[in-house]
CSV table of C-alpha atoms in Angstrom, one decimal:
chain,number,residue,atom,x,y,z
A,1,MET,CA,-12.5,39.5,7.2
A,2,SER,CA,-10.4,37.3,9.4
A,3,VAL,CA,-7.7,35.2,7.8
A,4,GLU,CA,-7.2,31.5,8.8
A,5,THR,CA,-3.7,30.5,9.5
A,6,ILE,CA,-2.1,27.0,9.4
A,7,ASP,CA,1.7,25.7,9.4
A,8,THR,CA,1.3,23.8,6.4
A,9,LEU,CA,-1.1,23.9,3.5
A,10,VAL,CA,-1.2,21.0,1.2
A,11,VAL,CA,-2.9,21.8,-2.2
A,12,GLY,CA,-4.5,18.5,-3.5
A,13,GLY,CA,-6.5,15.7,-1.9
A,14,GLY,CA,-5.5,12.9,-4.3
A,15,GLN,CA,-2.9,10.1,-3.4
A,16,ALA,CA,-0.2,12.7,-3.1
A,17,GLY,CA,-2.4,14.9,-0.7
A,18,VAL,CA,-3.4,12.0,1.6
A,19,ALA,CA,0.0,10.4,1.9
A,20,MET,CA,1.2,14.1,2.8
A,21,SER,CA,-1.0,14.5,5.5
A,22,GLU,CA,-0.2,11.0,7.0
A,23,HIS,CA,3.3,11.8,7.4
A,24,LEU,CA,2.9,15.5,8.2
A,25,SER,CA,0.5,14.2,11.1
A,26,LYS,CA,3.3,11.8,12.0
A,27,CYS,CA,5.7,14.6,12.5
A,28,GLY,CA,3.4,16.6,14.7
A,29,VAL,CA,2.8,19.4,12.0
A,30,PRO,CA,-0.2,21.1,11.9
A,31,HIS,CA,-1.9,21.3,8.4
A,32,LEU,CA,-4.5,21.4,6.3
A,33,VAL,CA,-5.4,19.5,2.8
A,34,LEU,CA,-7.5,21.9,0.2
A,35,GLU,CA,-8.9,19.7,-2.6
A,36,ARG,CA,-11.2,21.5,-5.2
A,37,GLY,CA,-13.3,18.5,-6.0
A,38,ARG,CA,-13.5,15.1,-3.8
A,39,ILE,CA,-10.9,13.3,-2.5
A,40,ALA,CA,-9.3,11.3,-5.3
A,41,GLU,CA,-11.4,13.3,-7.9
A,42,ARG,CA,-9.4,12.5,-10.9
A,43,TRP,CA,-10.1,8.9,-10.5
A,44,ARG,CA,-13.7,9.1,-10.5
A,45,SER,CA,-14.0,12.1,-13.3
A,46,GLN,CA,-11.1,11.7,-15.6
A,47,ARG,CA,-10.8,8.1,-16.2
A,48,TRP,CA,-12.8,5.7,-18.4
A,49,ASP,CA,-15.4,3.7,-17.0
A,50,SER,CA,-13.6,0.2,-17.3
A,51,LEU,CA,-10.4,1.4,-16.0
A,52,VAL,CA,-8.6,-0.7,-13.4
A,53,ALA,CA,-5.3,0.0,-11.7
A,54,ASN,CA,-2.1,-1.1,-14.0
A,55,GLY,CA,-0.6,-2.5,-10.9
A,56,PRO,CA,-1.7,-5.5,-8.8
A,57,ALA,CA,-3.2,-4.7,-5.3
A,58,TRP,CA,-0.5,-5.9,-3.5
A,59,HIS,CA,1.9,-3.2,-5.0
A,60,ASP,CA,0.1,-0.3,-5.7
A,61,ARG,CA,-1.2,0.9,-2.4
A,62,PHE,CA,-0.2,2.5,0.8
A,63,PRO,CA,1.6,0.0,3.4
A,64,GLY,CA,-1.3,1.0,5.9
A,65,MET,CA,-4.3,-0.2,4.2
A,66,GLU,CA,-4.9,-3.4,1.8
A,67,PHE,CA,-7.6,-3.1,-1.0
A,68,PRO,CA,-10.9,-4.6,1.0
A,69,LEU,CA,-12.7,-6.1,-2.4
A,70,THR,CA,-9.7,-7.1,-4.8
A,71,GLY,CA,-7.2,-9.7,-3.7
A,72,PRO,CA,-3.4,-9.0,-3.8
A,73,ASP,CA,-3.0,-10.2,-7.3
A,74,GLY,CA,-6.2,-8.3,-8.8
A,75,PHE,CA,-6.4,-4.9,-10.1
A,76,PRO,CA,-8.8,-2.6,-8.6
A,77,SER,CA,-11.6,-0.7,-10.3
A,78,LYS,CA,-10.9,3.1,-10.8
A,79,GLU,CA,-14.0,3.5,-8.2
A,80,GLU,CA,-12.2,1.3,-5.8
A,81,VAL,CA,-9.0,3.0,-6.1
A,82,ALA,CA,-11.1,6.4,-5.2
A,83,ASP,CA,-13.0,4.7,-2.5
A,84,TYR,CA,-9.6,3.5,-1.0
A,85,PHE,CA,-8.1,7.0,-0.5
A,86,VAL,CA,-11.2,8.1,0.8
A,87,ALA,CA,-11.2,5.3,3.4
A,88,TYR,CA,-7.3,5.9,4.1
A,89,ALA,CA,-8.1,9.6,4.7
A,90,LYS,CA,-10.7,8.8,7.1
A,91,GLN,CA,-8.5,6.3,8.8
A,92,ILE,CA,-5.8,8.6,9.5
A,93,ASN,CA,-8.2,11.1,10.3
A,94,ALA,CA,-6.6,13.6,7.5
A,95,PRO,CA,-7.8,17.3,7.5
A,96,ILE,CA,-9.1,17.5,3.9
A,97,ARG,CA,-11.2,20.2,2.9
A,98,SER,CA,-13.1,19.5,-0.2
A,99,GLY,CA,-14.7,21.7,-2.7
A,100,VAL,CA,-11.9,24.4,-2.0
A,101,GLU,CA,-10.0,25.8,-5.2
A,102,VAL,CA,-6.6,27.2,-4.5
A,103,ARG,CA,-6.4,30.5,-6.7
A,104,SER,CA,-3.0,31.9,-5.9
A,105,VAL,CA,0.1,31.4,-3.7
A,106,GLN,CA,2.3,34.3,-2.9
A,107,ARG,CA,5.1,34.9,-0.2
A,108,ASN,CA,4.6,37.6,2.5
A,109,THR,CA,6.7,40.6,2.3
A,110,GLY,CA,8.7,41.3,5.2
A,111,ARG,CA,7.6,38.2,7.3
A,112,PRO,CA,7.5,34.6,7.0
A,113,GLY,CA,5.1,32.6,5.1
A,114,PHE,CA,2.6,32.7,2.3
A,115,ARG,CA,-0.7,34.2,1.8
A,116,VAL,CA,-3.0,31.6,-0.2
A,117,GLU,CA,-6.4,33.0,-1.8
A,118,THR,CA,-9.0,30.4,-2.2
A,119,SER,CA,-12.6,30.2,-3.5
A,120,ASP,CA,-13.4,30.0,0.5
A,121,GLY,CA,-11.2,33.0,1.7
A,122,ALA,CA,-7.7,33.8,2.6
A,123,ILE,CA,-5.4,31.4,4.4
A,124,GLU,CA,-2.0,32.2,5.7
A,125,ALA,CA,0.7,29.3,5.9
A,126,ASN,CA,4.3,28.9,6.7
A,127,SER,CA,4.7,26.3,4.1
A,128,VAL,CA,2.8,25.2,1.1
A,129,VAL,CA,2.9,21.7,-0.5
A,130,ALA,CA,2.0,21.4,-4.2
A,131,ALA,CA,0.4,17.7,-4.4
A,132,THR,CA,-1.5,18.5,-7.3
A,133,GLY,CA,0.9,15.5,-9.5
A,134,PRO,CA,1.6,15.4,-12.9
A,135,PHE,CA,-1.8,14.6,-14.8
A,136,GLN,CA,-2.9,18.5,-14.5
A,137,VAL,CA,-3.9,19.7,-18.0
A,138,PRO,CA,-4.6,17.5,-21.0
A,139,VAL,CA,-2.5,17.9,-24.1
A,140,ILE,CA,-4.2,17.8,-27.4
A,141,PRO,CA,-1.8,18.6,-30.3
A,142,THR,CA,-3.1,21.1,-32.7
A,143,VAL,CA,-2.8,18.9,-35.7
A,144,VAL,CA,-6.6,18.3,-36.5
A,145,PRO,CA,-8.6,21.7,-37.3
A,146,ALA,CA,-11.3,22.1,-34.5
A,147,ASP,CA,-13.9,22.6,-37.3
A,148,ALA,CA,-13.1,19.4,-39.2
A,149,GLY,CA,-16.2,17.8,-38.6
A,150,ILE,CA,-14.8,15.0,-36.2
A,151,LEU,CA,-15.3,14.8,-32.4
A,152,GLN,CA,-12.0,15.6,-30.8
A,153,ILE,CA,-11.6,14.5,-27.0
A,154,HIS,CA,-8.6,13.7,-24.7
A,155,SER,CA,-8.2,10.3,-23.4
A,156,SER,CA,-9.2,11.6,-19.9
A,157,ALA,CA,-12.6,12.7,-21.3
A,158,TYR,CA,-13.5,9.4,-22.9
A,159,ARG,CA,-15.8,7.3,-20.9
A,160,ASN,CA,-17.0,4.3,-22.8
A,161,PRO,CA,-17.9,3.5,-26.7
A,162,ALA,CA,-21.5,4.6,-26.3
A,163,GLN,CA,-20.3,8.1,-25.8
A,164,LEU,CA,-18.9,8.3,-29.3
A,165,PRO,CA,-20.8,8.9,-32.5
A,166,LYS,CA,-21.0,6.3,-35.0
A,167,GLY,CA,-18.1,5.5,-37.2
A,168,ALA,CA,-14.3,4.6,-37.2
A,169,VAL,CA,-12.0,5.9,-34.3
A,170,LEU,CA,-8.7,6.8,-34.6
A,171,VAL,CA,-6.7,6.7,-31.2
A,172,VAL,CA,-3.4,8.7,-30.9
A,173,GLY,CA,-1.0,7.4,-28.4
A,174,ALA,CA,-0.3,3.9,-27.7
A,175,GLY,CA,0.6,3.9,-24.0
A,176,SER,CA,-1.5,2.1,-21.3
A,177,SER,CA,-4.5,4.5,-22.0
A,178,GLY,CA,-4.5,4.7,-25.7
A,179,VAL,CA,-3.7,0.9,-26.0
A,180,GLN,CA,-6.6,0.0,-23.5
A,181,ILE,CA,-9.1,2.3,-25.2
A,182,ALA,CA,-8.6,1.3,-28.7
A,183,ASP,CA,-8.8,-2.4,-27.4
A,184,GLU,CA,-12.1,-1.7,-25.7
A,185,LEU,CA,-13.6,0.2,-28.7
A,186,GLN,CA,-12.6,-2.6,-31.1
A,187,ARG,CA,-14.2,-5.3,-28.8
A,188,ALA,CA,-17.4,-3.1,-28.9
A,189,GLY,CA,-17.3,-3.6,-32.7
A,190,ARG,CA,-15.8,-0.2,-33.6
A,191,ARG,CA,-13.0,0.1,-36.7
A,192,VAL,CA,-10.2,1.4,-34.9
A,193,TYR,CA,-6.9,2.8,-36.1
A,194,LEU,CA,-4.0,3.2,-33.4
A,195,SER,CA,-1.1,5.5,-33.9
A,196,VAL,CA,1.8,3.9,-32.2
A,197,GLY,CA,5.0,6.0,-31.1
A,198,ALA,CA,8.1,4.8,-29.6
A,199,HIS,CA,7.3,2.8,-26.3
A,200,ASP,CA,8.5,0.3,-23.8
A,201,ARG,CA,6.0,-2.7,-23.2
A,202,PRO,CA,7.1,-5.0,-20.2
A,203,PRO,CA,5.6,-8.3,-19.6
A,204,ARG,CA,2.5,-8.1,-17.4
A,205,ALA,CA,4.0,-11.4,-15.9
A,206,TYR,CA,6.9,-13.5,-16.1
A,207,ARG,CA,7.5,-16.8,-14.8
A,208,GLY,CA,4.9,-16.7,-12.2
A,209,ARG,CA,5.7,-12.9,-10.9
A,210,ASP,CA,3.8,-9.6,-12.2
A,211,PHE,CA,6.4,-6.9,-13.7
A,212,CYS,CA,6.0,-4.8,-10.9
A,213,TRP,CA,8.0,-7.4,-8.7
A,214,TRP,CA,10.4,-7.9,-11.4
A,215,LEU,CA,11.3,-4.1,-11.5
A,216,GLY,CA,11.5,-4.2,-7.9
A,217,VAL,CA,13.9,-7.1,-7.4
A,218,LEU,CA,16.0,-5.9,-10.5
A,219,GLY,CA,16.3,-2.5,-8.7
A,220,LYS,CA,14.4,-0.7,-11.4
A,221,TRP,CA,11.9,1.3,-9.5
A,222,ASP,CA,14.7,2.8,-7.2
A,223,LEU,CA,16.6,4.3,-10.3
A,224,GLU,CA,17.3,7.9,-9.4
A,225,THR,CA,17.6,9.5,-12.8
A,226,PRO,CA,16.4,8.4,-16.4
A,227,GLY,CA,18.5,7.1,-18.8
A,228,PRO,CA,19.3,9.3,-21.9
A,229,GLY,CA,16.2,10.1,-23.7
A,230,THR,CA,13.8,7.7,-21.8
A,231,GLU,CA,12.3,10.4,-19.4
A,232,HIS,CA,9.1,10.3,-21.2
A,233,VAL,CA,9.2,6.9,-22.7
A,234,THR,CA,5.5,5.6,-23.2
A,235,ILE,CA,4.7,2.5,-21.3
A,236,ALA,CA,2.4,-0.1,-22.7
A,237,VAL,CA,0.9,-2.4,-19.6
A,238,SER,CA,-2.5,-3.0,-18.8
A,239,GLY,CA,-4.4,-4.7,-16.1
A,240,ALA,CA,-7.5,-5.0,-18.2
A,241,ARG,CA,-9.2,-8.4,-17.8
A,242,GLY,CA,-7.0,-9.9,-15.0
A,243,GLY,CA,-3.8,-8.5,-16.5
A,244,GLU,CA,-2.0,-9.0,-20.0
A,245,THR,CA,1.0,-8.5,-21.9
A,246,ILE,CA,0.3,-5.7,-24.7
A,247,ASP,CA,0.8,-7.2,-28.1
A,248,PHE,CA,0.5,-5.1,-30.8
A,249,ARG,CA,0.6,-8.0,-33.4
A,250,ARG,CA,-2.3,-9.3,-31.2
A,251,LEU,CA,-4.4,-6.2,-31.6
A,252,ALA,CA,-3.8,-6.2,-35.3
A,253,ALA,CA,-4.9,-9.9,-35.5
A,254,GLN,CA,-8.1,-9.0,-33.8
A,255,GLY,CA,-8.9,-6.5,-36.4
A,256,LEU,CA,-7.4,-3.2,-35.0
A,257,THR,CA,-5.2,-1.1,-37.6
A,258,LEU,CA,-1.9,-0.1,-36.4
A,259,VAL,CA,-0.3,3.3,-37.8
A,260,GLY,CA,2.8,5.1,-37.1
A,261,MET,CA,3.5,8.5,-35.3
A,262,THR,CA,0.7,10.8,-36.2
A,263,LYS,CA,2.3,13.7,-38.1
A,264,THR,CA,0.0,16.1,-39.8
A,265,CYS,CA,-3.7,16.9,-41.3
A,266,GLN,CA,-4.4,19.0,-44.1
A,267,ASP,CA,-7.7,19.1,-46.2
A,268,GLY,CA,-8.7,15.9,-44.0
A,269,LEU,CA,-5.8,14.1,-45.1
A,270,MET,CA,-3.9,12.4,-42.2
A,271,THR,CA,-0.3,11.6,-42.5
A,272,PHE,CA,1.7,9.3,-40.4
A,273,ALA,CA,5.3,8.9,-39.9
A,274,PRO,CA,7.0,5.6,-41.6
A,275,ASP,CA,8.2,4.6,-38.0
A,276,LEU,CA,5.6,1.7,-37.4
A,277,GLY,CA,8.2,-1.1,-37.6
A,278,LYS,CA,10.7,0.5,-35.9
A,279,ASN,CA,8.5,1.3,-32.8
A,280,ILE,CA,7.0,-2.4,-32.7
A,281,ALA,CA,10.8,-3.8,-32.9
A,282,ARG,CA,11.8,-1.2,-30.1
A,283,GLY,CA,9.2,-2.5,-28.1
A,284,ASP,CA,9.8,-5.8,-28.7
A,285,ALA,CA,13.6,-5.3,-27.8
A,286,ASN,CA,12.5,-3.7,-24.5
A,287,LEU,CA,10.4,-6.8,-23.7
A,288,MET,CA,13.3,-9.4,-24.2
A,289,SER,CA,15.8,-7.3,-22.3
A,290,LEU,CA,13.7,-7.5,-19.4
A,291,LEU,CA,13.1,-11.1,-19.8
A,292,ASP,CA,16.8,-11.7,-20.3
A,293,GLU,CA,17.4,-9.9,-16.9
A,294,ALA,CA,14.9,-11.8,-15.0
A,295,ASP,CA,16.2,-15.3,-16.4
A,296,ALA,CA,19.8,-14.0,-15.1
A,297,TYR,CA,18.3,-13.0,-11.6
A,298,VAL,CA,16.5,-16.3,-11.1
A,299,ALA,CA,19.6,-18.5,-12.3
A,300,ARG,CA,22.0,-16.1,-9.9
A,301,ASN,CA,19.6,-16.5,-7.0
A,302,GLY,CA,18.8,-20.1,-7.6
A,303,LEU,CA,15.0,-19.5,-7.3
A,304,ASP,CA,12.3,-21.9,-8.2
A,305,LEU,CA,10.1,-20.0,-10.5
A,306,PRO,CA,8.9,-22.1,-13.5
A,307,GLU,CA,10.5,-21.3,-17.0
A,308,GLU,CA,8.2,-19.5,-19.6
A,309,PRO,CA,9.3,-19.9,-23.3
A,310,ALA,CA,5.8,-18.9,-24.5
A,311,ALA,CA,6.9,-15.3,-23.2
A,312,ARG,CA,9.7,-15.0,-26.0
A,313,ARG,CA,7.4,-15.7,-29.0
A,314,ILE,CA,7.3,-13.0,-31.5
A,315,GLY,CA,4.3,-13.7,-34.4
A,316,PRO,CA,4.6,-12.5,-37.7
A,317,ASP,CA,4.1,-8.7,-38.5
A,318,PRO,CA,0.7,-8.1,-39.7
A,319,ASP,CA,0.2,-6.3,-43.1
A,320,CYS,CA,-0.5,-2.9,-41.4
A,321,VAL,CA,3.3,-3.3,-40.2
A,322,THR,CA,4.6,-4.5,-43.3
A,323,ASN,CA,2.9,-2.2,-45.4
A,324,PRO,CA,2.4,0.7,-43.1
A,325,ILE,CA,-0.4,3.4,-43.9
A,326,LEU,CA,1.3,6.5,-44.6
A,327,GLU,CA,-1.6,8.6,-45.4
A,328,LEU,CA,-5.6,8.3,-44.4
A,329,ASP,CA,-8.4,10.2,-45.7
A,330,LEU,CA,-10.7,10.8,-42.5
A,331,ASN,CA,-13.7,11.0,-44.3
A,332,GLU,CA,-13.3,7.8,-46.6
A,333,ALA,CA,-12.2,5.9,-43.4
A,334,GLY,CA,-15.6,7.0,-41.7
A,335,ILE,CA,-13.6,8.3,-38.7
A,336,GLY,CA,-16.1,10.3,-36.7
A,337,SER,CA,-13.8,10.3,-33.5
A,338,ILE,CA,-10.4,11.1,-32.7
A,339,ILE,CA,-9.2,10.1,-29.0
A,340,TRP,CA,-6.0,12.0,-28.3
A,341,ALA,CA,-4.0,9.8,-25.5
A,342,THR,CA,-1.4,12.2,-25.7
A,343,GLY,CA,-0.5,12.8,-22.0
A,344,PHE,CA,-0.8,16.0,-19.7
A,345,ALA,CA,0.9,19.2,-18.8
A,346,VAL,CA,1.6,20.8,-15.5
A,347,ASP,CA,-0.1,24.0,-14.5
A,348,TYR,CA,1.2,25.8,-11.7
A,349,SER,CA,0.1,29.3,-12.6
A,350,TRP,CA,-1.4,29.5,-9.4
A,351,LEU,CA,1.9,29.1,-7.3
A,352,LYS,CA,3.2,32.6,-7.8
A,353,VAL,CA,6.5,32.0,-6.6
A,354,ASP,CA,10.2,31.7,-7.8
A,355,ALA,CA,10.4,27.9,-8.1
A,356,PHE,CA,10.5,27.3,-11.4
A,357,ASP,CA,12.7,27.0,-14.6
A,358,GLU,CA,12.6,28.6,-17.9
A,359,LYS,CA,10.1,25.7,-19.1
A,360,GLY,CA,7.8,26.2,-16.0
A,361,ARG,CA,9.1,22.8,-14.4
A,362,PRO,CA,9.8,22.8,-10.5
A,363,LYS,CA,13.1,23.4,-9.4
A,364,HIS,CA,13.7,21.2,-6.6
A,365,GLN,CA,15.5,18.2,-5.0
A,366,ARG,CA,13.3,15.4,-4.0
A,367,GLY,CA,10.4,17.7,-3.7
A,368,VAL,CA,12.2,20.3,-1.7
A,369,SER,CA,11.9,23.4,-4.0
A,370,THR,CA,14.6,26.0,-4.4
A,371,GLU,CA,12.2,28.5,-3.1
A,372,PRO,CA,12.2,28.1,0.6
A,373,GLY,CA,9.0,26.9,2.1
A,374,ILE,CA,7.7,25.5,-1.1
A,375,TYR,CA,7.5,21.8,-1.3
A,376,PHE,CA,6.4,19.4,-4.5
A,377,LEU,CA,4.9,15.9,-4.3
A,378,GLY,CA,3.9,13.3,-6.9
A,379,LEU,CA,6.1,14.5,-9.7
A,380,PRO,CA,7.6,11.8,-12.0
A,381,TRP,CA,11.2,11.0,-10.9
A,382,GLN,CA,10.9,12.9,-7.8
A,383,SER,CA,13.2,10.8,-6.2
A,384,ARG,CA,13.1,7.8,-8.5
A,385,ARG,CA,11.4,5.9,-10.9
A,386,GLY,CA,8.5,4.7,-8.8
A,387,SER,CA,7.9,8.5,-7.4
A,388,SER,CA,4.5,9.1,-9.6
A,389,PHE,CA,3.1,5.6,-8.2
A,390,ILE,CA,0.8,4.8,-5.4
A,391,TRP,CA,3.3,3.4,-3.4
A,392,GLY,CA,6.4,5.9,-4.5
A,393,VAL,CA,4.4,8.8,-3.5
A,394,TRP,CA,3.7,7.8,0.0
A,395,HIS,CA,7.5,7.0,0.3
A,396,ASP,CA,8.4,10.7,-1.2
A,397,ALA,CA,5.9,12.1,1.2
A,398,LYS,CA,7.8,11.0,4.2
A,399,HIS,CA,10.9,12.5,3.1
A,400,VAL,CA,9.1,15.8,2.5
A,401,ALA,CA,7.2,15.8,5.7
A,402,ASP,CA,10.4,15.1,7.6
A,403,ARG,CA,12.2,18.2,5.8
A,404,ILE,CA,9.1,20.4,6.7
A,405,SER,CA,9.4,19.2,10.3
A,406,THR,CA,12.9,20.1,10.5
A,407,GLN,CA,12.7,23.5,9.4
A,408,ARG,CA,9.8,24.1,12.2
A,409,LYS,CA,12.5,22.9,14.8
A,410,TYR,CA,14.9,25.4,13.8
A,411,LEU,CA,12.3,28.4,13.6
A,412,ALA,CA,10.9,27.2,17.0
A,413,TYR,CA,14.7,27.6,18.2
A,414,HIS,CA,14.7,31.0,17.0
A,415,ALA,CA,11.4,32.1,18.4
A,416,ALA,CA,12.2,30.5,21.7
A,417,ALA,CA,15.8,32.1,21.7
A,418,LYS,CA,14.2,35.3,21.0
A,419,ARG,CA,11.6,35.2,23.8
A,420,GLU,CA,14.7,34.7,26.1
A,421,THR,CA,16.4,37.5,25.1
A,422,VAL,CA,13.4,39.8,25.6
A,423,ASP,CA,12.6,38.3,28.9
A,424,ALA,CA,16.3,38.9,29.8
């Protein structure tokens, strides 16, 4: 069978793959993007029905296109986000081939490039970009036995309240996904327990500006390395109902029961760490710190932005915080479902090259792998804090494309020099 050849192969047709294609085209690099599902597949099939983007439309987009339906300060739905990337790919004429799974990538022996085995045959490429992003394999901790008689799903498999069996629901994880799902379930009339760990909770907006704007002007999006112990800190923020600041006390007041970090489950008895009050206080401190920095920025620059004292009001702790539940009998509580909003792990088992450390994490500098010819895109903190966001991945793609283009120029010089030697 014939083997297809291409200069650069991009694996993944989501926001990273589309951004990579745009910049490769601008650099004149022949390339092909392979996507095993549809363009932006995860936005369609691994998000709940009511999800909207967590950032406003003016911020979380590529520079070359605005969202057609949602205004700049609104939060587009998940389907609109997916449609956006489809339209963007069409606008830039991205060579995306959908429905093709990449099964392995191996370096050629004794000659440049890589052999890529796919569900549609073999491809040889000089460079390969892994643009599969950070949300690859849902993580469900092995806490509750699979035969416990309770439905257990990851947040990526949750769609709506009607999907779940009758009964109360335990949501484990209080980042953006966990909070929004727990809130939706409670509003739908479910009894909900929410397991809350350490988190940051920035204001949705403050003094008339969205928190995305504040993180920008305060230089926080451009931080190149996370602070000590902050690389994997959960951030609770929501674009639901037009955008709102996450307030765990308000959630408790509307009927949701907060518990601490989930620890163990034995014979149907779930235990939680006695850290709920500390976790809530930490989130409050994070909120106040950002408000302080914003106020200082306003004063320093003489900005005419209205004061907002209400943003600093902290209500009384609910009973579930002052008298935290440390043990919960799942049967007595009537819990029929557990939703694990516990994040994702990466899976690069298909990339059979020397590009990973002992923990399986990519070894790279701003997406340029230690393995020549291999590149990564869409990683958290790839070049800065904003790297895994829509606008951030677009800028990282430009850097990676420039590096690929530079390498092609060196190889072109070598080939030309070799021809001149032969001709002479």
